[in-house]
Short mmCIF file of C-alpha atoms in Angstrom, two decimals:
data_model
loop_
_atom_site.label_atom_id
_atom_site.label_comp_id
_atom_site.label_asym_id
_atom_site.label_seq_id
_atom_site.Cartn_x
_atom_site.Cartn_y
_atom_site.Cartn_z
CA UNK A 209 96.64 185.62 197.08
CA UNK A 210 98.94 188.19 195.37
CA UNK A 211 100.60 189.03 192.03
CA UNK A 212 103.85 187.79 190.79
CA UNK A 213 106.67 189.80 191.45
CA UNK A 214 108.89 191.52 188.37
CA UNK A 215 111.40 193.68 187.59
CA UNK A 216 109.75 196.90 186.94
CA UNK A 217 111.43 199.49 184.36
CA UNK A 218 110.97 203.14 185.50
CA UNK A 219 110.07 205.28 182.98
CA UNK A 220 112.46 207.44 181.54
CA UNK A 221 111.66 211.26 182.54
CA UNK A 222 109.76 213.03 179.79
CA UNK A 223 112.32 216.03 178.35
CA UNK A 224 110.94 219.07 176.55
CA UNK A 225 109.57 218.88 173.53
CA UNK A 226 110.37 221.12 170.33
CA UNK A 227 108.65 222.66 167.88
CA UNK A 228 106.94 225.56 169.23
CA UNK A 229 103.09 225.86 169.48
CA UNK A 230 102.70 222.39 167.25
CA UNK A 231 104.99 220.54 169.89
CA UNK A 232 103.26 216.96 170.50
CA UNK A 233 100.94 217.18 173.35
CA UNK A 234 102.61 214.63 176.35
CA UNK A 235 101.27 210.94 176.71
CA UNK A 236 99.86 210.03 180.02
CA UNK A 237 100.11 206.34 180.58
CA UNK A 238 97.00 205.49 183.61
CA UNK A 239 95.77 201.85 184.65
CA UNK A 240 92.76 201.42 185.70
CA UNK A 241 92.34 198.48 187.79
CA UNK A 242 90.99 196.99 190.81
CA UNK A 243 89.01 193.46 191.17
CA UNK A 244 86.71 191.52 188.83
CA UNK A 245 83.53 192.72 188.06
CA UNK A 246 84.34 196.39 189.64
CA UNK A 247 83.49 198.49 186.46
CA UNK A 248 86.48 198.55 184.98
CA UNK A 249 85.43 198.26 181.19
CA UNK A 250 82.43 200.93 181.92
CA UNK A 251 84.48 203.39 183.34
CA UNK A 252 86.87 203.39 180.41
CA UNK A 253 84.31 203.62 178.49
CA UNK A 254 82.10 206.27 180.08
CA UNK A 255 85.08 208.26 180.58
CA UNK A 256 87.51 207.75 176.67
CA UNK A 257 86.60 210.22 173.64
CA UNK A 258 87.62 207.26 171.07
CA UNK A 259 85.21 203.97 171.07
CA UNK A 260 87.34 202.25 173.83
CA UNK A 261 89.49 198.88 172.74
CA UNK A 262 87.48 196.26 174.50
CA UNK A 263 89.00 192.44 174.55
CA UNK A 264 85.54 191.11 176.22
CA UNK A 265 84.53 187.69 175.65
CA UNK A 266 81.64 185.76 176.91
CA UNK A 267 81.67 183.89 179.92
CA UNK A 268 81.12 180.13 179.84
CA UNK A 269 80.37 177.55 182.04
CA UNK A 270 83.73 177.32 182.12
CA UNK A 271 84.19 179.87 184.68
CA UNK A 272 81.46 178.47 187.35
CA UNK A 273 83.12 177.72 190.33
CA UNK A 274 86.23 180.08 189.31
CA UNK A 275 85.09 183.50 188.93
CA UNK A 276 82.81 184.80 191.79
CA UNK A 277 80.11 186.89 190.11
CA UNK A 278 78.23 187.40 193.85
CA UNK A 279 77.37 191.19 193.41
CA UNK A 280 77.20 191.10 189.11
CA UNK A 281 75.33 187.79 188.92
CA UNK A 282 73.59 189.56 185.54
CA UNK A 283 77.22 190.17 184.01
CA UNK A 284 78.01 187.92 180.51
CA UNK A 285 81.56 189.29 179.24
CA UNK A 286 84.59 189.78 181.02
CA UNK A 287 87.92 191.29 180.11
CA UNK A 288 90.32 189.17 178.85
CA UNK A 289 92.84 191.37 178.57
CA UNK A 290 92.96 194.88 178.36
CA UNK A 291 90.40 197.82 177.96
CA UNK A 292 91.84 201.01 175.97
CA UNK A 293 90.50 204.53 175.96
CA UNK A 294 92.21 208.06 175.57
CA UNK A 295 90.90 211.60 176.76
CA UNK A 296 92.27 214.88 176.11
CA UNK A 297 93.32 217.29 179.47
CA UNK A 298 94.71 220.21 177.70
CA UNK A 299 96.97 220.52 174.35
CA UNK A 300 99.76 219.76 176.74
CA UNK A 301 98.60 215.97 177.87
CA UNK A 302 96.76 213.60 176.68
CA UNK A 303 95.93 210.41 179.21
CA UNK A 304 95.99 207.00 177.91
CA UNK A 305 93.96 204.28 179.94
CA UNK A 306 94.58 200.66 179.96
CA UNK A 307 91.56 198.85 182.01
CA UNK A 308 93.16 195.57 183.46
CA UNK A 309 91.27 192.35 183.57
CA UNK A 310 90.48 191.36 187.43
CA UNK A 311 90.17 187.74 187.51
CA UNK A 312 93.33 186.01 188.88
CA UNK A 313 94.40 184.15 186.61
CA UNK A 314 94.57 186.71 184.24
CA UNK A 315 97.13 188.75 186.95
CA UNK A 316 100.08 188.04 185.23
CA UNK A 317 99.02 190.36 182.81
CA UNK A 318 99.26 193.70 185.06
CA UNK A 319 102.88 193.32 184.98
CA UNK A 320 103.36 194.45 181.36
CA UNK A 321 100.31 196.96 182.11
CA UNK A 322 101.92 198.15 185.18
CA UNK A 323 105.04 199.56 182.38
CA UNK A 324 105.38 202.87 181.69
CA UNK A 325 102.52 203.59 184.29
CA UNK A 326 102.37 207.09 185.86
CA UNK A 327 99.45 206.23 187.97
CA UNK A 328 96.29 203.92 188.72
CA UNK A 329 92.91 204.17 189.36
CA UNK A 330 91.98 201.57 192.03
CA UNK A 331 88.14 200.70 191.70
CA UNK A 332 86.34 199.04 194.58
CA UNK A 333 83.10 197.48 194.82
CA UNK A 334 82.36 197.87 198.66
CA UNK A 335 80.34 194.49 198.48
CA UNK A 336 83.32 193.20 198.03
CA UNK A 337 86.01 194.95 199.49
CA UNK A 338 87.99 192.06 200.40
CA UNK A 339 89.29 191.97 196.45
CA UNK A 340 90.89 195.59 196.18
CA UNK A 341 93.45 194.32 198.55
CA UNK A 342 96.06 192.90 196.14
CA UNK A 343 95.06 195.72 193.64
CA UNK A 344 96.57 198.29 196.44
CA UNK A 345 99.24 196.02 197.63
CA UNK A 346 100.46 195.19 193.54
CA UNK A 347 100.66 199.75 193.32
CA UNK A 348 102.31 199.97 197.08
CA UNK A 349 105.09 197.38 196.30
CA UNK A 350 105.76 198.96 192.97
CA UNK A 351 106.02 202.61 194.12
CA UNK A 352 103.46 203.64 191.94
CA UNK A 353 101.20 206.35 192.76
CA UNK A 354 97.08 205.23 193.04
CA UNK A 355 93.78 206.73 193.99
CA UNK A 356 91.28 204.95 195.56
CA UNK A 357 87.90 205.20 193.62
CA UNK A 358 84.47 203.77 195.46
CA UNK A 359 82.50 203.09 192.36
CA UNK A 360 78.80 203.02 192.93
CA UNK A 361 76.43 200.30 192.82
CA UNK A 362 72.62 200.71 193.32
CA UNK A 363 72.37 197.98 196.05
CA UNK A 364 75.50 198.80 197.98
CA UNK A 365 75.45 200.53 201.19
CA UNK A 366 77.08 204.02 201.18
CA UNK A 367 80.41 204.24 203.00
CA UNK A 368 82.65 207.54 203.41
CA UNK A 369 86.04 207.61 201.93
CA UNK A 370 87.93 207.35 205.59
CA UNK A 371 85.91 204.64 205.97
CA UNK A 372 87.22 202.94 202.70
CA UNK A 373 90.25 203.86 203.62
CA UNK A 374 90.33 202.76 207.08
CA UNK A 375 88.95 199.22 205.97
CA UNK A 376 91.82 199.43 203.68
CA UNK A 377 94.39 200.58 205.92
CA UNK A 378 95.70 202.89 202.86
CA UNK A 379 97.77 205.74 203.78
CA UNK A 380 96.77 209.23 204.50
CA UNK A 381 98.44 210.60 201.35
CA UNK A 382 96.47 208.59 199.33
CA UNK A 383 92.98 209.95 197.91
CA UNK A 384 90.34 208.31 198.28
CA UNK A 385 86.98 209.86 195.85
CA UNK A 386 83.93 208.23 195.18
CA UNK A 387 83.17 207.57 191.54
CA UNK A 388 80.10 206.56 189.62
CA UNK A 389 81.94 203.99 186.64
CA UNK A 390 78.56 205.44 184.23
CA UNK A 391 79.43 209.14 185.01
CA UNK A 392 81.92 210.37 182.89
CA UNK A 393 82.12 213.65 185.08
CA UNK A 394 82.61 211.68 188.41
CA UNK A 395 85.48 209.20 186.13
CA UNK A 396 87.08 212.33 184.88
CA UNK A 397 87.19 213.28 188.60
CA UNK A 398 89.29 210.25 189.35
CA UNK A 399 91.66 210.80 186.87
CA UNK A 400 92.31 214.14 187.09
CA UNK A 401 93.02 213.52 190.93
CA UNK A 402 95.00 210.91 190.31
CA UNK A 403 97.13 213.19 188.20
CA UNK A 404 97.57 216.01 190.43
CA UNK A 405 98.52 212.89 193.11
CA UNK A 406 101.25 211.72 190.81
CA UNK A 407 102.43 215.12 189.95
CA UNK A 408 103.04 215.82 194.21
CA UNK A 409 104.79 211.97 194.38
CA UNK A 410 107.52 213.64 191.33
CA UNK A 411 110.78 214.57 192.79
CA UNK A 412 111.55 218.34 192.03
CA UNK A 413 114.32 217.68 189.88
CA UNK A 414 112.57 215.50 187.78
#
């Protein structure tokens, strides 16, 4: 399984702005993404200074047999399609994060999130590794820069980053952190790193 293939606009480089000392600060488009049931939605939240934009709805009997909830068998809501949150770096940037819903069906969606983007967050569950495949191959196809983050879960067995990253054959270059989706110090981690990662892919002359 995989995601639809689109055109995907670059975005324009960012110029200077003007104005001095009240100059805007500089929008940070991130995604964060990775498969369903992950901690997407708590990681925006645990991480954004605004109440997050949640689009969570209920799940119904609907989704039996179509969503596999092996892992979050306690979960009720799922994203539908986006999660929004925003928090301040420095007066100089400002990142803006758009959670993307994991179920496939709702795939189509990450094409339109995927706009603009400087960078993603990939969030794995190890328990089910198997999922954050197409979430790596949809940011490797598109040439846009990702971090790897191994989010936490009680009853998951502890693996090291190169072993993450061996599993998931992703490339040296690539980081690969481990991130607790309820610790906003451990979120703010991944972001920041992801960041710094995006800033090294730049060309010079951008």
């Amino acid at each position: 399984m995989g995601f639809p293939d689109s055109e995907v606009v670059e975005p324009a480089p960012a110029g200077p702005t003007s104005g001095g000392d009240n100059a805007a600060p500089i929008p940070v488009k991130l995604i964060v993404a990775g498969g369903f049931g992950v901690g997407k939605t708590t990681m925006v939240g645990a991480v954004s200074e605004i109440n997050p934009l949640t689009t969570e709805e209920e799940m119904t009997v609907a989704s039996e047999g179509v969503d596999d909830v092996s892992g979050v068998e306690r979960k009720e809501t799922t994203t539908v399609a986006l999660d929004f949150g925003r928090i301040t770096i420095s007066d100089e940037v400002v990142l803006y994060m758009f959670g993307a819903p994991g179920q496939n069906r709702f795939w189509p969606l990450w094409n339109d999130l995927a706009l603009g983007a400087v960078g993603a967050v990939v969030l794995v569950d190890t328990r089910k590794l198997q999922e954050a495949f197409a979430s790596v191959d949809f940011f490797e196809r598109r040439g846009i820069p990702f971090v790897v983050a191994v989010n936490i879960f009680d009853d998951a067995y502890h693996y090291e980053p190169e072993e993450v990253r061996e599993a998931l054959v992703v490339p040296p270059e690539v980081p690969v952190v481990i991130c607790d989706a309820r610790d906003r110090g451990l979120c703010k981690n991944a972001l920041v790193t992801l960041v710094k990662h995006a800033i090294d892919r730049t060309p010079a002359e951008v």
